[in-house]
PDB file of C-alpha atoms and ligand atoms in Angstrom:
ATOM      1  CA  UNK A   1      66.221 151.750 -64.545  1.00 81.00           C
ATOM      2  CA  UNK A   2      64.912 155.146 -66.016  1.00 84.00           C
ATOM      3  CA  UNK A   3      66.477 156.295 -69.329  1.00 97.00           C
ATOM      4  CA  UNK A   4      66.938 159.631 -67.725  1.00 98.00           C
ATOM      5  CA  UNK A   5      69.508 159.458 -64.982  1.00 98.00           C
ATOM      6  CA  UNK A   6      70.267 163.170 -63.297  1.00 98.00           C
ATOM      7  CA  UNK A   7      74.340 163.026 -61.317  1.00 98.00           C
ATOM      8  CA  UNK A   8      72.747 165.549 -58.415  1.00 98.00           C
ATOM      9  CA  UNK A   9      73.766 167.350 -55.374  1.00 98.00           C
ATOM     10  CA  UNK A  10      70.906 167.943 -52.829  1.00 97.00           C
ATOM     11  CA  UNK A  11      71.051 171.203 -52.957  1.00 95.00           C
ATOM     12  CA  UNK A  12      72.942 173.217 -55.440  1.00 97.00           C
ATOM     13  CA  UNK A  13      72.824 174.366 -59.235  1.00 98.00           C
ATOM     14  CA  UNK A  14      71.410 170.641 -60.263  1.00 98.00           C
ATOM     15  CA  UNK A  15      68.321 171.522 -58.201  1.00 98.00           C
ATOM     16  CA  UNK A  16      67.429 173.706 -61.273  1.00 98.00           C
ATOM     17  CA  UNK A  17      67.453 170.162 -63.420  1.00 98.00           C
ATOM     18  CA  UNK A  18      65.651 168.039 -60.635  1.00 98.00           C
ATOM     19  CA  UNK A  19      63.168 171.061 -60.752  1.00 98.00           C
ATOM     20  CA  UNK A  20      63.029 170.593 -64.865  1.00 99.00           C
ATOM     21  CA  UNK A  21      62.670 166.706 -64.524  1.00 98.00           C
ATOM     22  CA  UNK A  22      59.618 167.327 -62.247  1.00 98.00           C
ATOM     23  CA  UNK A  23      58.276 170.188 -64.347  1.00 98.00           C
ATOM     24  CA  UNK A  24      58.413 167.476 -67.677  1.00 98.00           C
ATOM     25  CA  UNK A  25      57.193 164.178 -65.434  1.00 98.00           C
ATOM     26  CA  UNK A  26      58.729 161.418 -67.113  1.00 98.00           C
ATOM     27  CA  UNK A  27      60.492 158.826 -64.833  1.00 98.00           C
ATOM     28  CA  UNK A  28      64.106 159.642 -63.668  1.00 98.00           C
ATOM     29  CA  UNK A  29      66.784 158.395 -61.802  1.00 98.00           C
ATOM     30  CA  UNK A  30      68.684 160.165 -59.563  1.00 98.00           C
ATOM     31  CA  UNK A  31      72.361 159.407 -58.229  1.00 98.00           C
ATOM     32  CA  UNK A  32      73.782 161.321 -55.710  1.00 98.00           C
ATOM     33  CA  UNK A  33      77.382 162.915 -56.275  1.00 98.00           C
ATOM     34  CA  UNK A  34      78.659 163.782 -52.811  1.00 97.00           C
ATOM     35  CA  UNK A  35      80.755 167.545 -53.519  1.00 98.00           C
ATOM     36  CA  UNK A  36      81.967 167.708 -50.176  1.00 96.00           C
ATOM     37  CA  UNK A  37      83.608 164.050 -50.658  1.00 97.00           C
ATOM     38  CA  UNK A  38      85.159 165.239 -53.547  1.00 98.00           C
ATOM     39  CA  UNK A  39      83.378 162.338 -56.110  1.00 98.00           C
ATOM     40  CA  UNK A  40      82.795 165.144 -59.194  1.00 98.00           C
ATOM     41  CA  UNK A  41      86.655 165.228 -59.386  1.00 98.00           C
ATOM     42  CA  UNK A  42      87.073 161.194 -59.172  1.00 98.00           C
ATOM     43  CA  UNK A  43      87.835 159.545 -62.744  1.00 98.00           C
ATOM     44  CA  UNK A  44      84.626 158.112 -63.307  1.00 98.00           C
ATOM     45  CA  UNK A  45      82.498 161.116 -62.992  1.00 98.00           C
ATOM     46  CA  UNK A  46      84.942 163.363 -64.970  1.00 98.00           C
ATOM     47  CA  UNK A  47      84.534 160.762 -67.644  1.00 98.00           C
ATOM     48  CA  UNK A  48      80.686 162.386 -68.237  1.00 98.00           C
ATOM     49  CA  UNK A  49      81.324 165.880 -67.014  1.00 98.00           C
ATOM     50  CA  UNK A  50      85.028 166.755 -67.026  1.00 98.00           C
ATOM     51  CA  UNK A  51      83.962 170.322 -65.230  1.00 98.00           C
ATOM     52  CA  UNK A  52      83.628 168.252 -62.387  1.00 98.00           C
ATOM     53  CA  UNK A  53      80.305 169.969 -61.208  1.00 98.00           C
ATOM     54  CA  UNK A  54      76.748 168.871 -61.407  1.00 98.00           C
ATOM     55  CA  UNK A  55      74.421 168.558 -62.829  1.00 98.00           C
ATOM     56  CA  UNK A  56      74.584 166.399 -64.998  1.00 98.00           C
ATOM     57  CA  UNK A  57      71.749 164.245 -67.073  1.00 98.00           C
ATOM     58  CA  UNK A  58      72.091 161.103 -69.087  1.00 98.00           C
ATOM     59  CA  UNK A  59      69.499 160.365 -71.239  1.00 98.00           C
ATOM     60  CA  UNK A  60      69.923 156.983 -72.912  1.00 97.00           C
ATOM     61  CA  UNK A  61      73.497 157.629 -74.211  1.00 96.00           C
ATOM     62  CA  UNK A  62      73.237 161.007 -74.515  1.00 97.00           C
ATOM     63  CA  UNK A  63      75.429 162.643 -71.757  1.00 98.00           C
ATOM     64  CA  UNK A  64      74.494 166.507 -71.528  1.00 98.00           C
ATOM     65  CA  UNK A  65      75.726 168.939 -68.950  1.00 98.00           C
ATOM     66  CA  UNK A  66      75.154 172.734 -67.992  1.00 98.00           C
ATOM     67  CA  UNK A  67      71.727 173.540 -66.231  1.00 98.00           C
ATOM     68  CA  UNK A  68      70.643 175.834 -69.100  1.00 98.00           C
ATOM     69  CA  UNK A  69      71.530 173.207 -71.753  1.00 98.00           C
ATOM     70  CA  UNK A  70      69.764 170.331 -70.043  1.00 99.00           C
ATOM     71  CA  UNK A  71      66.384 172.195 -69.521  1.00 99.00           C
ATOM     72  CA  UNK A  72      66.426 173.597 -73.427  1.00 98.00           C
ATOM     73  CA  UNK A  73      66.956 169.597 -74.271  1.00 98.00           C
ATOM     74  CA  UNK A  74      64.944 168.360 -71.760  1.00 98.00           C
ATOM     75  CA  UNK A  75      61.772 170.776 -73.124  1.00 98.00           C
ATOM     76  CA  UNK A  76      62.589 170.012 -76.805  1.00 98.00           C
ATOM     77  CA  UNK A  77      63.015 166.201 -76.043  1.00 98.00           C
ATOM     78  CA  UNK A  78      59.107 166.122 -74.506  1.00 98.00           C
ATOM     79  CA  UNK A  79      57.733 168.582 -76.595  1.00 98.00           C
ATOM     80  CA  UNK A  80      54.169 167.055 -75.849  1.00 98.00           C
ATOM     81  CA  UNK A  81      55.035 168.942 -72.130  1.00 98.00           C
ATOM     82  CA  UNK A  82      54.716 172.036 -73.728  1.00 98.00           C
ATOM     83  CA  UNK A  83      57.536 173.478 -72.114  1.00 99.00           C
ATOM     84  CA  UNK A  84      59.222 174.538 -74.921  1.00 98.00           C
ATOM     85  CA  UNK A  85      58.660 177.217 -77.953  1.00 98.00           C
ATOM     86  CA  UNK A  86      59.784 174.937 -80.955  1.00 98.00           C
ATOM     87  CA  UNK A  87      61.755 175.382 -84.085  1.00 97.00           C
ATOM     88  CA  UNK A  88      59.595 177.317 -86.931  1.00 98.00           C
ATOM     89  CA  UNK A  89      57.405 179.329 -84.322  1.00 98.00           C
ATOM     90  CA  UNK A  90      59.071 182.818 -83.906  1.00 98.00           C
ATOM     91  CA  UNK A  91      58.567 183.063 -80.392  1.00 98.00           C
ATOM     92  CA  UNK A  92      61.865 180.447 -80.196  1.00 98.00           C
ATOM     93  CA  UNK A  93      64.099 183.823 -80.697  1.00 98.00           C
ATOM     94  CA  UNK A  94      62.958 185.126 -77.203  1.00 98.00           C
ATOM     95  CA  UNK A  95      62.660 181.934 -75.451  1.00 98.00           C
ATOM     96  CA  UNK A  96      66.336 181.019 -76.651  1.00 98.00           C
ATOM     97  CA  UNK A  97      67.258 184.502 -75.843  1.00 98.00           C
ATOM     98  CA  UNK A  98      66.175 183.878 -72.050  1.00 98.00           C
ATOM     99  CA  UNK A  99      67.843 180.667 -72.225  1.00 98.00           C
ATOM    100  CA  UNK A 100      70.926 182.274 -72.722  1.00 98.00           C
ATOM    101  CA  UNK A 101      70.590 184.686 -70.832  1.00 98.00           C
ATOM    102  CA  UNK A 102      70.415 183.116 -67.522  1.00 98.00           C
ATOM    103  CA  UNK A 103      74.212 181.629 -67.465  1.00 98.00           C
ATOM    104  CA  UNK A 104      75.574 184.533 -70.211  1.00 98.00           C
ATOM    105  CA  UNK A 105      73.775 187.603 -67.843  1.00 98.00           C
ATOM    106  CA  UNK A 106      72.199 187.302 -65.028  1.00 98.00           C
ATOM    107  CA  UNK A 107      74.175 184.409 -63.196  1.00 98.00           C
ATOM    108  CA  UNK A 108      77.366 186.227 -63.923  1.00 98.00           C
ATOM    109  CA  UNK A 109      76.142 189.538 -62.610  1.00 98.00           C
ATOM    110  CA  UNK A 110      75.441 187.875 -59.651  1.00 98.00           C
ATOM    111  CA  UNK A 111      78.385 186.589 -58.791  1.00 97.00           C
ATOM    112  CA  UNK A 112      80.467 189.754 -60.043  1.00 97.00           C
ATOM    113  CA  UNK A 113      78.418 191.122 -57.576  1.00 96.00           C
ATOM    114  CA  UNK A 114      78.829 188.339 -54.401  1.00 96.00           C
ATOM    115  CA  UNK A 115      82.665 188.099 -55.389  1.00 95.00           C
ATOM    116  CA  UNK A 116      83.686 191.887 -56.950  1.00 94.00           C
ATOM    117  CA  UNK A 117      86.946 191.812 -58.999  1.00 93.00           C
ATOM    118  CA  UNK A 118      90.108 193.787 -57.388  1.00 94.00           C
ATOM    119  CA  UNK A 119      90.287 195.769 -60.585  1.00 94.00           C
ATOM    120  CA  UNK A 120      87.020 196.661 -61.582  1.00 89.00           C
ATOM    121  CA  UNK A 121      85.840 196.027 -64.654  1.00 94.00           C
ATOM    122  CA  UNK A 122      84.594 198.135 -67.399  1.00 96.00           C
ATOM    123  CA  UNK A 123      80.628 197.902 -68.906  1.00 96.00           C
ATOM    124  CA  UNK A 124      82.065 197.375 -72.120  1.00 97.00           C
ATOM    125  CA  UNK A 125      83.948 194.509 -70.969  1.00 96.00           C
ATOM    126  CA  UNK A 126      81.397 192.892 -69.559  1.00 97.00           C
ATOM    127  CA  UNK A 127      78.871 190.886 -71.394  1.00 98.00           C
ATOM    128  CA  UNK A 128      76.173 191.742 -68.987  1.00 98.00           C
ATOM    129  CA  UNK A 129      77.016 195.160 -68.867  1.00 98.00           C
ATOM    130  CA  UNK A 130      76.278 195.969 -65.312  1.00 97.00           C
ATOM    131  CA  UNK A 131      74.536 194.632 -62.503  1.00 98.00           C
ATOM    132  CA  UNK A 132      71.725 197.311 -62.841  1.00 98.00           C
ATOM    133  CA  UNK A 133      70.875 196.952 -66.203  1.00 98.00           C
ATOM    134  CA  UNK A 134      70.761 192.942 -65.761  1.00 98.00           C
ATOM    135  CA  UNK A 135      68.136 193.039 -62.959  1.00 98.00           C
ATOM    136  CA  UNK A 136      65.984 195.738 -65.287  1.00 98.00           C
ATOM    137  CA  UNK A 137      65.647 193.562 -68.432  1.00 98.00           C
ATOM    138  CA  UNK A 138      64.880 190.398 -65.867  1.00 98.00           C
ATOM    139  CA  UNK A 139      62.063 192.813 -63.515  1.00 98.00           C
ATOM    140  CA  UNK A 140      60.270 193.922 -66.939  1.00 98.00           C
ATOM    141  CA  UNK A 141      60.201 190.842 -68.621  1.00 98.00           C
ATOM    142  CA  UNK A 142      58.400 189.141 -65.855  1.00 98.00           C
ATOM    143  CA  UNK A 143      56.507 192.227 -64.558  1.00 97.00           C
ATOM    144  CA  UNK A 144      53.431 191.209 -66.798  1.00 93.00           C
ATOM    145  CA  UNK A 145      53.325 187.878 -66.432  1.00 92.00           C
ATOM    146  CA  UNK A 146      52.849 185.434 -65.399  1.00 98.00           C
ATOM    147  CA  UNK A 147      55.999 183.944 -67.473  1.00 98.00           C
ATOM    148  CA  UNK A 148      58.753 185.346 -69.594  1.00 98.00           C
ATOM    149  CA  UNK A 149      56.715 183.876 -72.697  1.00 98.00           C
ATOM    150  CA  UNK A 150      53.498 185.179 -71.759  1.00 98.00           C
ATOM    151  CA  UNK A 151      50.406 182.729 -70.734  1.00 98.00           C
ATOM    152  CA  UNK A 152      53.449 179.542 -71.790  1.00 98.00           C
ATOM    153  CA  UNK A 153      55.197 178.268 -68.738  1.00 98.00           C
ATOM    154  CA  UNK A 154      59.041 177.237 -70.356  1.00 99.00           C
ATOM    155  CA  UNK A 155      61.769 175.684 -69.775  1.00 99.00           C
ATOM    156  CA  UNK A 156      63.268 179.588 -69.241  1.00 99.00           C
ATOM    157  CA  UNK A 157      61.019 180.137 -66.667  1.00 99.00           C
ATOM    158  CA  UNK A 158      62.954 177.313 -65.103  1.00 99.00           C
ATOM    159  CA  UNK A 159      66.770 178.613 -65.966  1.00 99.00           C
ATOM    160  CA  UNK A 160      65.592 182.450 -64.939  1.00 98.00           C
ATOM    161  CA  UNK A 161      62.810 181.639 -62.250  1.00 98.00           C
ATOM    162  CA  UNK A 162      65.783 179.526 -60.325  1.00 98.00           C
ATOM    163  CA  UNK A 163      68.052 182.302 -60.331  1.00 98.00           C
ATOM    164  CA  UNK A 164      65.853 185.127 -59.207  1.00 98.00           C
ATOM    165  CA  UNK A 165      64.378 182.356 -56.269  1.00 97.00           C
ATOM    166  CA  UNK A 166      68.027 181.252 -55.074  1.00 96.00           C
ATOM    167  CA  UNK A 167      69.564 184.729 -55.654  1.00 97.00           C
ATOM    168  CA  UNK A 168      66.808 186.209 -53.492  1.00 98.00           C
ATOM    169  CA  UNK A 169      67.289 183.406 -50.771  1.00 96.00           C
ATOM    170  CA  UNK A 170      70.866 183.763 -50.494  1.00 96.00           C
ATOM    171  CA  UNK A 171      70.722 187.581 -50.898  1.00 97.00           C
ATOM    172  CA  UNK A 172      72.253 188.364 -53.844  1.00 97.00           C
ATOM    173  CA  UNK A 173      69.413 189.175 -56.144  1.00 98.00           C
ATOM    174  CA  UNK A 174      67.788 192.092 -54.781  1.00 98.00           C
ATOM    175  CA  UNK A 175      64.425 191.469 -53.081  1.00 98.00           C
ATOM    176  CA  UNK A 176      61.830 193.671 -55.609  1.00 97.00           C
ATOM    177  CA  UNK A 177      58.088 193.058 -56.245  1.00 98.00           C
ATOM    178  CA  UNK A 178      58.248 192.162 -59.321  1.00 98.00           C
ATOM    179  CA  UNK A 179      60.778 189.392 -58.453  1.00 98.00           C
ATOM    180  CA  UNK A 180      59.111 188.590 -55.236  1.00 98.00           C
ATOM    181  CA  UNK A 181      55.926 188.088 -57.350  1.00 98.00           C
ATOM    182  CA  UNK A 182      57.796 185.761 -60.428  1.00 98.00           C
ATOM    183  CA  UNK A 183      59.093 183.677 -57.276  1.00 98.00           C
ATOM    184  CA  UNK A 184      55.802 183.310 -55.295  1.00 98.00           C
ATOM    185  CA  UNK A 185      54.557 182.522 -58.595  1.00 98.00           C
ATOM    186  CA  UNK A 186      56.928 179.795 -59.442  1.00 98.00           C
ATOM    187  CA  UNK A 187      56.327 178.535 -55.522  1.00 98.00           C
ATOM    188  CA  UNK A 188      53.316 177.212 -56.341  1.00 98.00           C
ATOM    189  CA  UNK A 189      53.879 175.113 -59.077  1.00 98.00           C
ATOM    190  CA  UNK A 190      53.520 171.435 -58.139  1.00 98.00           C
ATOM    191  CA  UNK A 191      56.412 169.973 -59.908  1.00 98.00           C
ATOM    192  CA  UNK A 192      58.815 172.849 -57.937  1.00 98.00           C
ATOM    193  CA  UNK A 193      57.021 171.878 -54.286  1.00 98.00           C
ATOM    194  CA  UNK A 194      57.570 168.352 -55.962  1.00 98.00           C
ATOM    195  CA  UNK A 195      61.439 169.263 -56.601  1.00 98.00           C
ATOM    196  CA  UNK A 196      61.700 170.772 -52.978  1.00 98.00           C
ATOM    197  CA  UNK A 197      60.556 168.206 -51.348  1.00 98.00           C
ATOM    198  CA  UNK A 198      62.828 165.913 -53.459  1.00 98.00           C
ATOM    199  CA  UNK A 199      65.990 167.801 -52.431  1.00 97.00           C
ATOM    200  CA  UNK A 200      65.133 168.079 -48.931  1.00 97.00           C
ATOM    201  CA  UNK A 201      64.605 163.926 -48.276  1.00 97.00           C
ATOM    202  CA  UNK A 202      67.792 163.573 -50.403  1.00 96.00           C
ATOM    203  CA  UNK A 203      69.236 166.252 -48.116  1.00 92.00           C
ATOM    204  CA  UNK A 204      68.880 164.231 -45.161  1.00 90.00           C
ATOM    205  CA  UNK A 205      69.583 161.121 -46.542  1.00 79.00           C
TER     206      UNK A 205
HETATM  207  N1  GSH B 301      78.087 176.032 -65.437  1.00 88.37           N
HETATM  208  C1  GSH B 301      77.605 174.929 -64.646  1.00 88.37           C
HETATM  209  C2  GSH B 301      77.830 175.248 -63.196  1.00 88.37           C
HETATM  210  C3  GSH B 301      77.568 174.066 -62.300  1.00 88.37           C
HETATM  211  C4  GSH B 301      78.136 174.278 -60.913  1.00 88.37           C
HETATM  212  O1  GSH B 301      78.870 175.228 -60.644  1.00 88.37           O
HETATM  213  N2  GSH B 301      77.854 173.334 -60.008  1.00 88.37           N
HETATM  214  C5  GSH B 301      78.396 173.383 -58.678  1.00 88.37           C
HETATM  215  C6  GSH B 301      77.277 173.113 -57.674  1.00 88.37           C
HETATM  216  S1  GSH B 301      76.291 174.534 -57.415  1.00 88.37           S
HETATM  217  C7  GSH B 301      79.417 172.270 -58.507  1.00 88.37           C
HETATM  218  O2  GSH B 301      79.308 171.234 -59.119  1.00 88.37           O
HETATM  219  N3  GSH B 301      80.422 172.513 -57.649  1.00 88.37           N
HETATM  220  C8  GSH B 301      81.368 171.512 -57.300  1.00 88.37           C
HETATM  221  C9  GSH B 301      82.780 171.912 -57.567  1.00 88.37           C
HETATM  222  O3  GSH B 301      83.016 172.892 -58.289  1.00 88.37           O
HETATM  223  O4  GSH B 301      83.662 171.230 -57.072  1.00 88.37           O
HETATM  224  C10 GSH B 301      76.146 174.646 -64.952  1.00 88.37           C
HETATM  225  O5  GSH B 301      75.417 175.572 -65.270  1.00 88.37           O
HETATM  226  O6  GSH B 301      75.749 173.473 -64.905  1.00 88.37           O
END
């Protein structure tokens, strides 16, 4: 048995972890958590995530859930990977600021967006402002490239990247260069071909 073990569902938001556990390469495990059977709401899952939603990753003892949360651990428990921008270099402020941003911006202005309030809400209100604005910051930041840190690949490439790929896919992240670029980009790292393939086998059982 691995000492990582990721609770998955092939596919959905833990993709973005199985994606991470490739990107770092040390041995995982993988068990399945069937959402349409209803297991994340039985007892014994809700005893390690009491969301009741994947992913989650156990890691010896450690239980840690939220996609953004296990990809900033998973980076700063293999920091031999390189994946993450560690504590005393200042580039950590932007890297953590990415981090962050991915479930505190841009994944909520995507699905104000899919799923629009009745009562519209105001900018102010909003902590990613508004849709517009969100999909800016995200175009420029990548525009340069080829990752939101520069030459460094990171564990926010993997938060972001996944957001702008899936959004794209399903249609709700609108279909720019720049984004089409980041994603074609991110297609042809191994350890994402790696994480598709994964998903699909798992997908058909
Ligand atoms: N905030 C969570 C969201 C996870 C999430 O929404 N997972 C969905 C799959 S895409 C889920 O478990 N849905 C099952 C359910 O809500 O019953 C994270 O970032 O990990």
């Amino acid at each position: 048995m691995a000492d990582l073990t990721l609770y998955h569902a092939a596919p959905s938001r833990s993709s973005i972890a199985l994606w991470m556990l490739e990107e770092v390469g040390e041995p995982y495990d993988v068990k399945l958590i069937k959402l349409s059977e209803g297991e994340q709401l039985k007892p014994d899952y809700l005893a390690i995530n009491p969301m009741g939603k994947v992913p989650t990753l156990k890691h010896g003892d450690v239980i840690i859930t939220e996609v953004a949360a296990i990809c900033t651990y998973l980076a700063d428990a293999f920091p031999d990977k390189n994946l993450n921008v560690p504590i005393g270099d200042v580039r950590r402020g932007p890297y953590l600021k990415w981090l962050f941003f991915g479930p505190g911006c841009f994944e909520p202005a995507v699905m104000d967006r899919a799923a629009p309030r009745k009562e519209p809400a105001r900018r102010a209100m909003l902590g990613y402002g508004d849709f517009d604005t969100t999909m800016n910051v995200v175009a420029k930041a990548v525009e340069r490239g080829p990752w939101l840190m520069g030459e460094q690949f990171t564990a926010a490439d993997v938060v972001i990247g996944a957001n702008v790929r899936f959004g794209m896919m399903f249609k709700m992240v609108p279909e720019r260069a720049t984004f089409l670029d980041y994603a074609a980009r991110i297609a042809k790292r191994p350890a994402a071909q790696r994480a598709e393939a994964k998903d699909k086998e798992l997908q058909a059982g």
